[in-house]
Amino acid sequence: MAGHPQNEEGLTSSYADPQGEPFLLTRFAVPTRPATFLSRPRLTRHLDQALLTPLTMVNGAAGAGKTLLVADWVAGRDEPVAWLTAEGSGRSPGILWAYLLQALCVAGVPMPADIGCPADAHRVDRTLLARVAAHLSARSEPVIVVLDEYDRVTDPQIAEQLEFVVHHAGRGMRLVLVTRTEPLLPLHRYRAAGDMTEIRGAELAFTPEEAAVLLELHGLNLPMDAARALVRRTQGWAAGLRLCALAAQERPDAERYLKEFESDRTTVADFLLAEVLKRQPSETQDLLLRVSVLDRFCPDQVNALTGRTDAEATLVALHRDNAFVEHLGHSWYRLHPLFGEILRAHLRVRDPGLRPELHRRAAHWLRRPGPLEQTLGHGAAAGDWEFTAGALVDDLAIGQLFTGRRCDDLAELFSGMGPEAASPAADIVRAARDLARSDLDRGLAHLHRAESNLGQEEAGDQGAARLSCALLEALAARLAGSPDRAERAAAMAQHVRHEVPAGLLDSHPELTALLLSHVGSTRLWAGRFDDARAALTQAAGAPGGASTALPREDSLGRLALIDYLDGWLGRAERKAQEAIAATHRFGLPQPSGSGIGRLVQAAVAVDRNELNQAQALVDSVSASPGSMRDPVTEAGRAIATARLLLARGKPRAAVEAAEPAVRAEVASPWASGHTALMASAAHLAEGRPEAAARALHAVPDGQVACAVQAARARLAAGDPGAAISLLDTVRPEARAGPGVTVRAVLVRAQAADRAGDVATARRLLIQALREARRERLRRPFLEAGPWIRPLLCVAPLRGLAEGWLTPGAVPPGRTPGSPDRPAPVVEELSERERDVLRRLAEMMSTQEIADDLHVSVNTIKTHLKGVYRKLAVNRRTDAVRRARELRLL
């Protein structure tokens, strides 16, 4: 037994452990905190609870800041603190207890001489432990015992002995374990009894605010966004933050370095490889390197990558030991992001040819139960393009290349597919990519090759591939302006739907929505408005949230165009606004889709003589990258642009802009009619009524707007009888909206005025003003000519025109030029915005609303700004009035 010299008080103090080796005094020293150490009060306050519970555990990964946190806490305590860093003593009970008794002595809490000290390195007498516990239990104040690096304690006997002493020492001892792993103690009992204080990895992680202060301590004054980005990448890992800060100090652009640093070439990598990876057995190291290619993994998947059968036990152990393997629940795990980066880099160096094979195994394993996104990602990383394209097509996900949040990511993923992939699925994907870029010739070449190869293969599970081909045929028909081809594609889709596995079509509503929007668009191009409206309405009502947002926006925009062409400006505007809201509420980039809704809004704005707004809308669509160029969209662009140029007094430019930029297989009656109408309007604006009439000779019958324009030309040529006969023939008042009928009524009014029938002219003008006022339709009156001005100056016409068409009195509660009826809300109000709005209606002040909703006044002000913006108002009273008009209250 080692010697026990007595001090003056008769208490013992040893100089050597049971093996006769002198105690290493550094193991009793509380670690020194560096100058750049950041004290974190939220954690030290939590540790204050350690004085109230027998056991405290600070459990986190290597470099999580556990030791320095506890060192910072004990530095502020008045109670005696016995600190022991376990190191090698954790393997022998006698060694550990000898060191622990010496730690108590160093802390000023020596044991009486009769307690003794372990004589055997491998065992401890139970009576010695009882004497220690009894002596501690008699203390009037507790002693704090900190066992640092407790994860090195591997002997189960030590855990049992510690539990015995902690239990019987009572209030005289508070044990704090600093560990990377779960200690071999009955923690469930301590937790159930409320006798345990815990700080784990999630709480140890630095917050962005703490990280910013830490960076300042290293002389780095960086924006909060940079701190947040670094915390996201390191997940608040203390050692990673400190190592990055030290490295950034040596860089001329610290902010850029912290944003872009290569994790595999830093001291962070050295730390993790030495402290985490190389501490593991070689088999576990191999497992960690292999799973680094996965974002998340489960035991079965890991076994598939490694060829092992024990992945579950290994993953549980790695997570329990805080080896930077995080448990996500339901047997799923992931690596710490920074650890994963470093392992992937290490794998590239150690075995560069293994990564593609690992990705291939992962892709094939995921093909059965896993998410398609991960399957495709691993298939692409493996360079197995036929498998990857086949997975996309077989899952009936070809529509995701056109719609939803992932379309750009999928296009980028398949951009690496080379010509060596020769399967039908690969050609289907190539066709989809080309058609999405409006490259009709290349897209059809790939599509026809895919269809030909599918026909040569044995019949099997080809339903998804054939339905995908039908979708692409419909898209090609839309781009080509070919209604017959679109109908054949629709028939083919209907025929092969029964070949698709049950439930698969329901899981991809975007495919049906896209097909209907393509078919509806070609019907619209052909002038079959009723048939087009049926298909587009069905597409606009498709379920699916974000996955169908783009085809719903596109279909609503085309329905708006039909309403506009029929003269129903208000209906067109509402559908156009609804179209934009369809993608806006899902956070898709704006402007999105084809932009047809914005073009309709621009055309409506021209008819209302809101030319700056119209120009801004046209420009926003022109600036939209990658929008699909199909005949309907280009015709919509031609309508908006030509009408805007004509309204700005540029008739020649309007004629040039009136022709759609995309050619089609068949002519569209309404697009051709609009081109002729613009030519006629340009001639009329330049004083050539005969030429204006001739420009409309070739327009197909049934073009009501063109007939009205022809009547204007006849009237301008001095033939009012012919003008009235034309109007009587088409009777636009019977089926068209104000955009057409107001112009027709103005022709009749002008003819009556020329004939000297002032009463009839006034009656017709009153009719026109009433119809136009509801829609704020101004252009027809501005285009009518000087004859109309004297009539608008007399009652009751003056009252009907004042405030919206001519200067004058403004209706109560309106601003000059404001709509007579409120425009629909483009964006839906959030639930909290509705809460605020209801309290506004109750005349509550901002402070009262904040108190009632238990939030700050600034938060309420933010919600109010959102309400005002969405309701297009500037004041509380206007917001309440508008909300009531829209039946939001």
XYZ file of N, CA and C in Angstrom, residues 512-723:
636
model
N -51.185 15.264 -65.114
C -52.514 15.517 -65.668
C -52.746 17.011 -65.879
N -52.315 17.820 -64.907
C -52.500 19.273 -65.031
C -51.744 19.818 -66.240
N -50.518 19.343 -66.441
C -49.736 19.797 -67.597
C -50.392 19.369 -68.899
N -50.834 18.119 -68.958
C -51.460 17.608 -70.182
C -52.692 18.444 -70.531
N -53.526 18.717 -69.545
C -54.740 19.501 -69.800
C -54.404 20.931 -70.226
N -53.379 21.521 -69.612
C -53.028 22.892 -69.981
C -52.485 22.948 -71.403
N -51.716 21.926 -71.828
C -51.194 21.911 -73.190
C -52.327 21.748 -74.206
N -53.224 20.804 -73.931
C -54.348 20.575 -74.850
C -55.251 21.807 -74.885
N -55.523 22.379 -73.707
C -56.368 23.576 -73.658
C -55.751 24.735 -74.413
N -54.418 24.862 -74.350
C -53.749 25.949 -75.046
C -53.878 25.810 -76.555
N -53.746 24.588 -77.073
C -53.867 24.415 -78.524
C -55.308 24.640 -78.982
N -56.262 24.261 -78.164
C -57.666 24.547 -78.503
C -57.913 26.055 -78.513
N -57.310 26.743 -77.555
C -57.431 28.203 -77.522
C -56.821 28.806 -78.782
N -55.657 28.328 -79.190
C -55.018 28.836 -80.396
C -55.927 28.662 -81.607
N -56.633 27.514 -81.646
C -57.513 27.231 -82.777
C -58.815 28.023 -82.723
N -59.035 28.788 -81.654
C -60.252 29.574 -81.532
C -61.431 28.800 -81.001
N -61.187 27.586 -80.488
C -62.272 26.771 -79.917
C -62.377 27.120 -78.435
N -62.945 28.287 -78.165
C -62.914 28.822 -76.813
C -63.648 27.941 -75.813
N -64.791 27.412 -76.162
C -65.547 26.589 -75.215
C -64.786 25.318 -74.862
N -64.221 24.640 -75.873
C -63.437 23.424 -75.608
C -62.181 23.759 -74.812
N -61.558 24.878 -75.157
C -60.359 25.292 -74.424
C -60.699 25.579 -72.971
N -61.813 26.293 -72.766
C -62.203 26.642 -71.405
C -62.443 25.391 -70.565
N -63.000 24.348 -71.151
C -63.267 23.108 -70.399
C -61.967 22.484 -69.910
N -60.971 22.351 -70.799
C -59.700 21.732 -70.415
C -58.932 22.619 -69.446
N -58.884 23.919 -69.705
C -58.114 24.823 -68.865
C -58.730 24.965 -67.482
N -60.048 24.952 -67.398
C -60.701 25.030 -66.093
C -60.372 23.809 -65.257
N -60.339 22.644 -65.891
C -59.987 21.424 -65.173
C -58.538 21.480 -64.690
N -57.645 21.982 -65.517
C -56.234 22.105 -65.118
C -56.081 23.118 -63.988
N -56.829 24.225 -64.075
C -56.727 25.272 -63.054
C -57.207 24.785 -61.693
N -58.069 23.778 -61.682
C -58.579 23.238 -60.428
C -57.829 22.028 -59.935
N -56.654 21.750 -60.511
C -55.890 20.551 -60.145
C -55.402 20.644 -58.706
N -55.379 19.510 -57.988
C -54.788 19.495 -56.643
C -53.268 19.428 -56.754
N -52.591 19.381 -55.612
C -51.163 19.128 -55.660
C -50.286 20.216 -55.122
N -50.847 21.349 -54.703
C -50.014 22.381 -54.113
C -48.960 22.894 -55.061
N -47.708 22.922 -54.596
C -46.615 23.490 -55.379
C -46.364 22.709 -56.659
N -46.646 21.388 -56.645
C -46.331 20.574 -57.818
C -47.163 20.959 -59.028
N -48.341 21.515 -58.824
C -49.198 21.904 -59.951
C -49.347 23.418 -60.062
N -48.557 24.166 -59.316
C -48.730 25.628 -59.297
C -48.519 26.238 -60.675
N -47.476 25.825 -61.396
C -47.199 26.431 -62.701
C -48.277 26.118 -63.735
N -48.701 24.848 -63.905
C -49.790 24.632 -64.869
C -51.088 25.303 -64.459
N -51.328 25.447 -63.154
C -52.533 26.169 -62.733
C -52.416 27.646 -63.076
N -51.250 28.229 -62.838
C -51.042 29.630 -63.217
C -51.219 29.798 -64.726
N -50.618 28.897 -65.478
C -50.674 28.982 -66.929
C -52.111 28.864 -67.430
N -52.859 27.913 -66.873
C -54.247 27.708 -67.311
C -55.126 28.889 -66.940
N -54.946 29.422 -65.727
C -55.727 30.597 -65.321
C -55.396 31.798 -66.197
N -54.121 31.938 -66.559
C -53.735 33.037 -67.442
C -54.390 32.923 -68.805
N -54.505 31.711 -69.327
C -55.139 31.510 -70.635
C -56.648 31.687 -70.554
N -57.237 31.280 -69.437
C -58.658 31.569 -69.233
C -58.880 33.084 -69.167
N -57.955 33.794 -68.549
C -58.048 35.258 -68.514
C -57.966 35.838 -69.916
N -57.114 35.253 -70.760
C -56.991 35.741 -72.137
C -58.298 35.545 -72.906
N -58.950 34.414 -72.697
C -60.244 34.179 -73.357
C -61.241 35.253 -72.938
N -61.303 35.526 -71.625
C -62.225 36.564 -71.151
C -61.880 37.917 -71.760
N -60.586 38.215 -71.865
C -60.190 39.500 -72.439
C -60.600 39.584 -73.901
N -60.367 38.522 -74.652
C -60.726 38.534 -76.066
C -62.236 38.679 -76.252
N -63.008 38.180 -75.278
C -64.464 38.318 -75.333
C -64.931 39.668 -74.807
N -63.994 40.490 -74.303
C -64.354 41.828 -73.852
C -64.672 41.946 -72.388
N -64.441 40.886 -71.604
C -64.771 40.916 -70.181
C -63.514 41.261 -69.380
N -63.226 42.556 -69.268
C -61.980 42.998 -68.653
C -61.901 42.637 -67.170
N -62.973 42.844 -66.426
C -62.949 42.557 -64.990
C -62.699 41.086 -64.718
N -63.407 40.221 -65.467
C -63.180 38.779 -65.293
C -61.745 38.417 -65.652
N -61.262 38.984 -66.731
C -59.895 38.692 -67.165
C -58.894 39.108 -66.089
N -59.084 40.284 -65.520
C -58.152 40.765 -64.503
C -58.182 39.874 -63.269
N -59.364 39.468 -62.852
C -59.453 38.624 -61.663
C -58.753 37.281 -61.882
N -58.961 36.676 -63.042
C -58.296 35.398 -63.315
C -56.785 35.589 -63.425
N -56.363 36.702 -64.020
C -54.928 36.961 -64.129
C -54.298 37.123 -62.752
N -54.976 37.828 -61.868
C -54.461 37.984 -60.510
C -54.439 36.647 -59.777
N -55.472 35.851 -59.987
C -55.503 34.523 -59.371
C -54.374 33.651 -59.917
N -54.058 33.816 -61.198
C -52.960 33.057 -61.804
C -51.643 33.378 -61.120
N -51.379 34.657 -60.921
C -50.129 35.063 -60.283
C -50.080 34.571 -58.844
N -51.218 34.635 -58.153
C -51.261 34.166 -56.766
C -51.013 32.667 -56.671
N -51.349 31.910 -57.738
C -51.183 30.450 -57.713
C -49.740 30.055 -57.481
N -48.795 30.805 -58.021
C -47.381 30.491 -57.810
C -46.785 31.319 -56.682
N -47.294 32.519 -56.474
C -46.727 33.404 -55.445
C -46.858 32.786 -54.064
N -47.997 32.157 -53.773
C -48.204 31.632 -52.426
C -47.295 30.454 -52.111
N -46.695 29.844 -53.140
C -45.773 28.738 -52.897
C -44.318 29.174 -52.983
N -44.089 30.470 -53.053
C -42.725 30.971 -53.029
C -41.944 30.714 -54.295
N -42.629 30.432 -55.421
C -41.915 30.223 -56.666
C -41.423 31.559 -57.199
N -40.313 31.568 -57.940
C -39.756 32.840 -58.435
C -40.785 33.619 -59.247
N -40.778 34.925 -59.064
C -41.701 35.797 -59.787
C -40.927 36.738 -60.697
N -41.380 37.009 -61.937
C -42.512 36.328 -62.556
C -42.163 34.901 -62.907
N -43.162 34.034 -62.932
C -42.932 32.626 -63.188
C -43.807 32.185 -64.352
N -43.563 30.949 -64.816
C -44.383 30.389 -65.883
C -44.260 31.170 -67.180
N -45.301 31.090 -67.998
C -45.290 31.730 -69.313
C -45.487 33.236 -69.226
N -46.036 33.729 -68.122
C -46.287 35.162 -67.975
C -47.546 35.638 -68.658
N -48.392 34.710 -69.142
C -49.574 35.106 -69.891
C -50.523 35.931 -69.027
N -50.587 35.628 -67.710
C -51.457 36.400 -66.823
C -51.047 37.861 -66.750
N -49.748 38.123 -66.688
C -49.272 39.503 -66.638
C -49.515 40.225 -67.962
N -49.414 39.487 -69.060
C -49.698 40.105 -70.358
C -51.169 40.504 -70.461
N -52.053 39.655 -69.931
C -53.476 40.016 -69.918
C -53.690 41.253 -69.038
N -53.023 41.279 -67.883
C -53.136 42.464 -67.028
C -52.660 43.717 -67.764
N -51.594 43.569 -68.544
C -51.078 44.716 -69.301
C -52.095 45.190 -70.324
N -52.728 44.236 -71.032
C -53.733 44.617 -72.029
C -54.919 45.314 -71.372
N -55.330 44.814 -70.214
C -56.418 45.456 -69.468
C -56.004 46.866 -69.059
N -54.763 47.026 -68.594
C -54.278 48.348 -68.186
C -54.289 49.330 -69.349
N -53.970 48.848 -70.559
C -54.028 49.736 -71.732
C -55.457 50.208 -71.954
N -56.420 49.293 -71.900
C -57.809 49.680 -72.111
C -58.283 50.661 -71.040
N -57.632 50.628 -69.894
C -57.971 51.593 -68.838
C -57.107 52.852 -68.926
N -56.238 52.897 -69.924
C -55.332 54.018 -70.141
C -54.332 54.186 -68.995
N -53.985 53.080 -68.364
C -52.952 53.071 -67.327
C -51.675 52.577 -67.998
N -51.075 53.439 -68.813
C -50.034 53.010 -69.743
C -48.723 52.684 -69.043
N -48.370 53.411 -68.000
C -47.125 53.100 -67.291
C -47.195 51.729 -66.626
N -48.347 51.439 -66.039
C -48.525 50.128 -65.434
C -48.460 49.037 -66.495
N -49.076 49.277 -67.635
C -49.042 48.296 -68.721
C -47.612 48.047 -69.183
N -46.837 49.127 -69.319
C -45.444 48.984 -69.753
C -44.644 48.159 -68.749
N -44.851 48.420 -67.457
C -44.112 47.683 -66.427
C -44.449 46.197 -66.476
N -45.699 45.862 -66.720
C -46.100 44.460 -66.797
C -45.497 43.771 -68.011
N -45.512 44.445 -69.158
C -44.903 43.875 -70.363
C -43.405 43.674 -70.148
N -42.762 44.652 -69.543
C -41.319 44.547 -69.302
C -40.997 43.409 -68.345
N -41.845 43.183 -67.345
C -41.567 42.119 -66.373
C -41.608 40.751 -67.029
N -42.511 40.577 -68.017
C -42.571 39.302 -68.724
C -41.377 39.154 -69.656
N -40.985 40.236 -70.298
C -39.836 40.192 -71.202
C -38.563 39.855 -70.450
N -38.476 40.288 -69.186
C -37.268 40.037 -68.394
C -37.262 38.660 -67.756
N -38.372 37.936 -67.848
C -38.455 36.622 -67.213
C -37.619 35.622 -67.996
N -36.626 34.979 -67.352
C -35.759 34.049 -68.078
C -36.419 32.706 -68.298
N -36.159 32.130 -69.458
C -36.543 30.738 -69.699
C -38.016 30.466 -69.867
N -38.863 31.495 -70.066
C -40.285 31.228 -70.238
C -40.524 30.552 -71.590
N -41.499 29.655 -71.599
C -41.781 28.873 -72.798
C -42.419 29.760 -73.877
N -41.935 29.626 -75.107
C -42.425 30.457 -76.214
C -43.378 29.625 -77.072
N -44.661 29.701 -76.755
C -45.668 29.013 -77.555
C -46.534 30.062 -78.251
N -47.281 29.686 -79.278
C -48.032 30.682 -80.062
C -49.022 31.515 -79.247
N -49.714 30.886 -78.288
C -50.697 31.641 -77.507
C -50.006 32.728 -76.683
N -48.900 32.348 -76.033
C -48.175 33.331 -75.224
C -47.664 34.481 -76.086
N -47.099 34.138 -77.238
C -46.554 35.187 -78.094
C -47.663 36.054 -78.672
N -48.828 35.461 -78.928
C -49.957 36.268 -79.384
C -50.426 37.209 -78.277
N -50.423 36.703 -77.036
C -50.771 37.568 -75.906
C -49.784 38.706 -75.756
N -48.497 38.413 -75.961
C -47.490 39.462 -75.901
C -47.724 40.483 -77.013
N -48.076 39.981 -78.221
C -48.324 40.873 -79.355
C -49.521 41.787 -79.090
N -50.568 41.241 -78.499
C -51.757 42.047 -78.198
C -51.408 43.166 -77.230
N -50.762 42.803 -76.111
C -50.453 43.812 -75.097
C -49.502 44.867 -75.639
N -48.450 44.423 -76.334
C -47.443 45.361 -76.826
C -48.004 46.273 -77.908
N -48.736 45.696 -78.880
C -49.272 46.495 -79.979
C -50.284 47.511 -79.481
N -51.148 47.100 -78.572
C -52.148 48.037 -78.052
C -51.481 49.159 -77.253
N -50.422 48.810 -76.534
C -49.705 49.831 -75.775
C -49.040 50.834 -76.713
N -48.407 50.346 -77.758
C -47.755 51.250 -78.716
C -48.773 52.141 -79.419
N -49.907 51.565 -79.769
C -50.950 52.358 -80.418
C -51.454 53.447 -79.471
N -51.639 53.086 -78.195
C -52.112 54.074 -77.216
C -51.086 55.173 -77.001
N -49.816 54.880 -77.220
C -48.763 55.884 -77.064
C -48.545 56.684 -78.347
N -49.382 56.458 -79.334
C -49.284 57.238 -80.563
C -48.212 56.749 -81.516
N -47.950 55.443 -81.533
C -46.947 54.874 -82.429
C -47.603 53.789 -83.286
N -48.446 54.195 -84.254
C -49.219 53.211 -85.022
C -48.359 52.262 -85.859
N -47.294 52.769 -86.492
C -46.458 51.885 -87.324
C -45.784 50.820 -86.462
N -45.252 51.234 -85.315
C -44.621 50.269 -84.405
C -45.651 49.271 -83.884
N -46.882 49.737 -83.700
C -47.937 48.833 -83.233
C -48.219 47.752 -84.260
N -48.257 48.115 -85.530
C -48.498 47.120 -86.586
C -47.375 46.088 -86.614
N -46.138 46.538 -86.473
C -45.008 45.607 -86.478
C -45.056 44.660 -85.283
N -45.519 45.157 -84.159
C -45.559 44.332 -82.948
C -46.760 43.404 -82.904
N -47.739 43.624 -83.785
C -48.997 42.868 -83.706
C -48.870 41.427 -84.171
N -47.834 41.100 -84.909
C -47.660 39.749 -85.433
C -46.961 38.889 -84.381
N -47.551 37.741 -83.951
C -46.870 36.868 -82.980
C -45.503 36.443 -83.488
N -44.531 36.375 -82.562
C -43.144 36.092 -82.941
C -42.916 34.617 -83.243
N -43.826 33.751 -82.848
C -43.669 32.309 -83.063
C -44.636 31.854 -84.134
N -44.114 31.158 -85.127
C -44.965 30.640 -86.190
C -45.645 29.352 -85.742
N -46.809 29.067 -86.317
C -47.580 27.883 -85.936
C -47.997 27.114 -87.179
N -48.309 25.818 -86.959
C -48.705 24.966 -88.078
C -50.040 25.398 -88.668
N -50.938 25.883 -87.815
C -52.236 26.359 -88.296
C -52.424 27.797 -87.840
N -53.188 28.534 -88.609
C -53.441 29.936 -88.265
C -54.506 30.011 -87.181
N -54.330 30.959 -86.279
C -55.313 31.199 -85.228
C -56.252 32.299 -85.684
N -57.574 32.068 -85.690
C -58.490 33.115 -86.174
C -58.411 34.391 -85.352
N -58.335 34.258 -84.037
C -58.316 35.482 -83.230
C -56.962 36.185 -83.285
N -55.869 35.409 -83.395
C -54.555 36.055 -83.520
C -54.448 36.782 -84.855
N -54.930 36.123 -85.930
C -54.938 36.783 -87.242
C -55.838 38.003 -87.219
N -56.990 37.873 -86.551
C -57.908 38.998 -86.443
C -57.281 40.166 -85.710
N -56.513 39.866 -84.658
C -55.887 40.956 -83.917
C -54.840 41.664 -84.758
N -54.069 40.891 -85.546
C -53.064 41.509 -86.414
C -53.732 42.461 -87.394
N -54.841 41.996 -87.984
C -55.573 42.836 -88.928
C -56.193 44.040 -88.228
N -56.688 43.814 -87.019
C -57.318 44.903 -86.268
C -56.310 46.008 -85.971
N -55.070 45.627 -85.596
C -54.045 46.625 -85.312
C -53.672 47.402 -86.585
N -53.619 46.680 -87.722
C -53.315 47.366 -88.979
C -54.419 48.367 -89.315
N -55.653 47.934 -89.099
C -56.783 48.818 -89.360
C -56.754 50.030 -88.432
N -56.495 49.794 -87.152
C -56.458 50.899 -86.184
C -55.335 51.878 -86.507
N -54.206 51.338 -87.000
C -53.093 52.214 -87.374
C -53.476 53.094 -88.556
N -54.115 52.492 -89.581
C -54.572 53.288 -90.730
C -55.560 54.355 -90.276
N -56.466 53.971 -89.407
C -57.482 54.914 -88.950
C -56.838 56.060 -88.166
N -55.830 55.730 -87.340
C -55.144 56.767 -86.571
C -54.410 57.740 -87.472
N -54.002 57.262 -88.659
C -53.276 58.111 -89.593
C -54.186 58.731 -90.646
N -55.530 58.581 -90.456
C -56.480 59.248 -91.337
C -56.736 58.541 -92.655
N -56.589 57.202 -92.698
C -56.842 56.445 -93.927
C -57.955 55.428 -93.670
N -59.206 55.867 -93.598
C -60.312 54.959 -93.250
C -60.530 53.857 -94.283
N -60.320 54.158 -95.584
C -60.515 53.118 -96.590
C -59.498 52.000 -96.415
N -58.258 52.372 -96.180
C -57.229 51.361 -95.933
C -57.539 50.597 -94.652
N -58.108 51.300 -93.669
C -58.479 50.640 -92.418
C -59.538 49.579 -92.666
N -60.507 49.882 -93.525
C -61.552 48.908 -93.835
C -60.985 47.725 -94.611
N -60.092 48.005 -95.579
C -59.525 46.924 -96.391
C -58.682 45.967 -95.545
N -58.028 46.466 -94.500
C -57.170 45.620 -93.663
C -57.953 44.518 -92.978
N -59.285 44.672 -92.923
C -60.097 43.693 -92.208
C -60.864 42.751 -93.134
N -60.654 42.884 -94.445
C -61.435 42.082 -95.383
C -61.200 40.587 -95.215
N -59.957 40.183 -94.909
C -59.632 38.758 -94.866
C -59.898 38.122 -93.506
N -60.405 38.877 -92.565
C -60.636 38.315 -91.226
C -61.796 37.329 -91.275
N -61.626 36.127 -90.667
C -62.729 35.155 -90.689
C -63.981 35.707 -90.019
N -65.125 35.188 -90.450
C -66.386 35.610 -89.852
C -66.404 35.271 -88.359
N -67.202 36.032 -87.624
C -67.350 35.768 -86.197
C -66.399 36.537 -85.317
N -65.481 37.307 -85.904
C -64.553 38.118 -85.111
C -65.250 39.428 -84.754
N -65.919 39.439 -83.598
C -66.784 40.548 -83.242
C -65.993 41.846 -83.104
N -64.838 41.782 -82.443
C -64.043 42.994 -82.261
C -63.616 43.571 -83.598
N -63.312 42.690 -84.556
C -62.922 43.162 -85.885
C -64.109 43.786 -86.615
N -65.285 43.208 -86.418
C -66.482 43.777 -87.042
C -66.754 45.179 -86.500
N -66.549 45.364 -85.196
C -66.737 46.692 -84.602
C -65.710 47.671 -85.159
N -64.457 47.201 -85.315
C -63.422 48.065 -85.888
C -63.754 48.403 -87.341
N -64.300 47.429 -88.088
C -64.689 47.693 -89.468
C -65.808 48.736 -89.525
N -66.727 48.664 -88.567
C -67.805 49.651 -88.498
C -67.227 51.042 -88.214
N -66.218 51.115 -87.342
C -65.558 52.401 -87.087
C -64.935 52.954 -88.368
N -64.297 52.048 -89.125
C -63.654 52.490 -90.373
C -64.698 53.000 -91.360
N -65.827 52.278 -91.471
C -66.896 52.715 -92.389
C -67.443 54.074 -91.965
N -67.605 54.244 -90.678
C -68.119 55.513 -90.184
C -67.121 56.632 -90.473
N -65.841 56.360 -90.263
C -64.820 57.367 -90.543
C -64.753 57.690 -92.024
N -65.113 56.701 -92.878
C -65.094 56.917 -94.332
C -66.339 57.655 -94.804
N -67.242 57.966 -93.892
C -68.436 58.720 -94.259
C -69.611 57.869 -94.644
N -69.645 56.597 -94.216
C -70.741 55.693 -94.577
C -71.365 55.147 -93.296
N -72.113 55.966 -92.552
C -72.701 55.504 -91.289
C -73.694 54.366 -91.478
N -74.380 54.333 -92.606
C -75.325 53.250 -92.841
C -74.628 51.907 -92.882
N -73.490 51.837 -93.600
C -72.737 50.579 -93.667
C -72.225 50.202 -92.286
N -71.828 51.205 -91.513
C -71.324 50.924 -90.172
C -72.400 50.294 -89.302
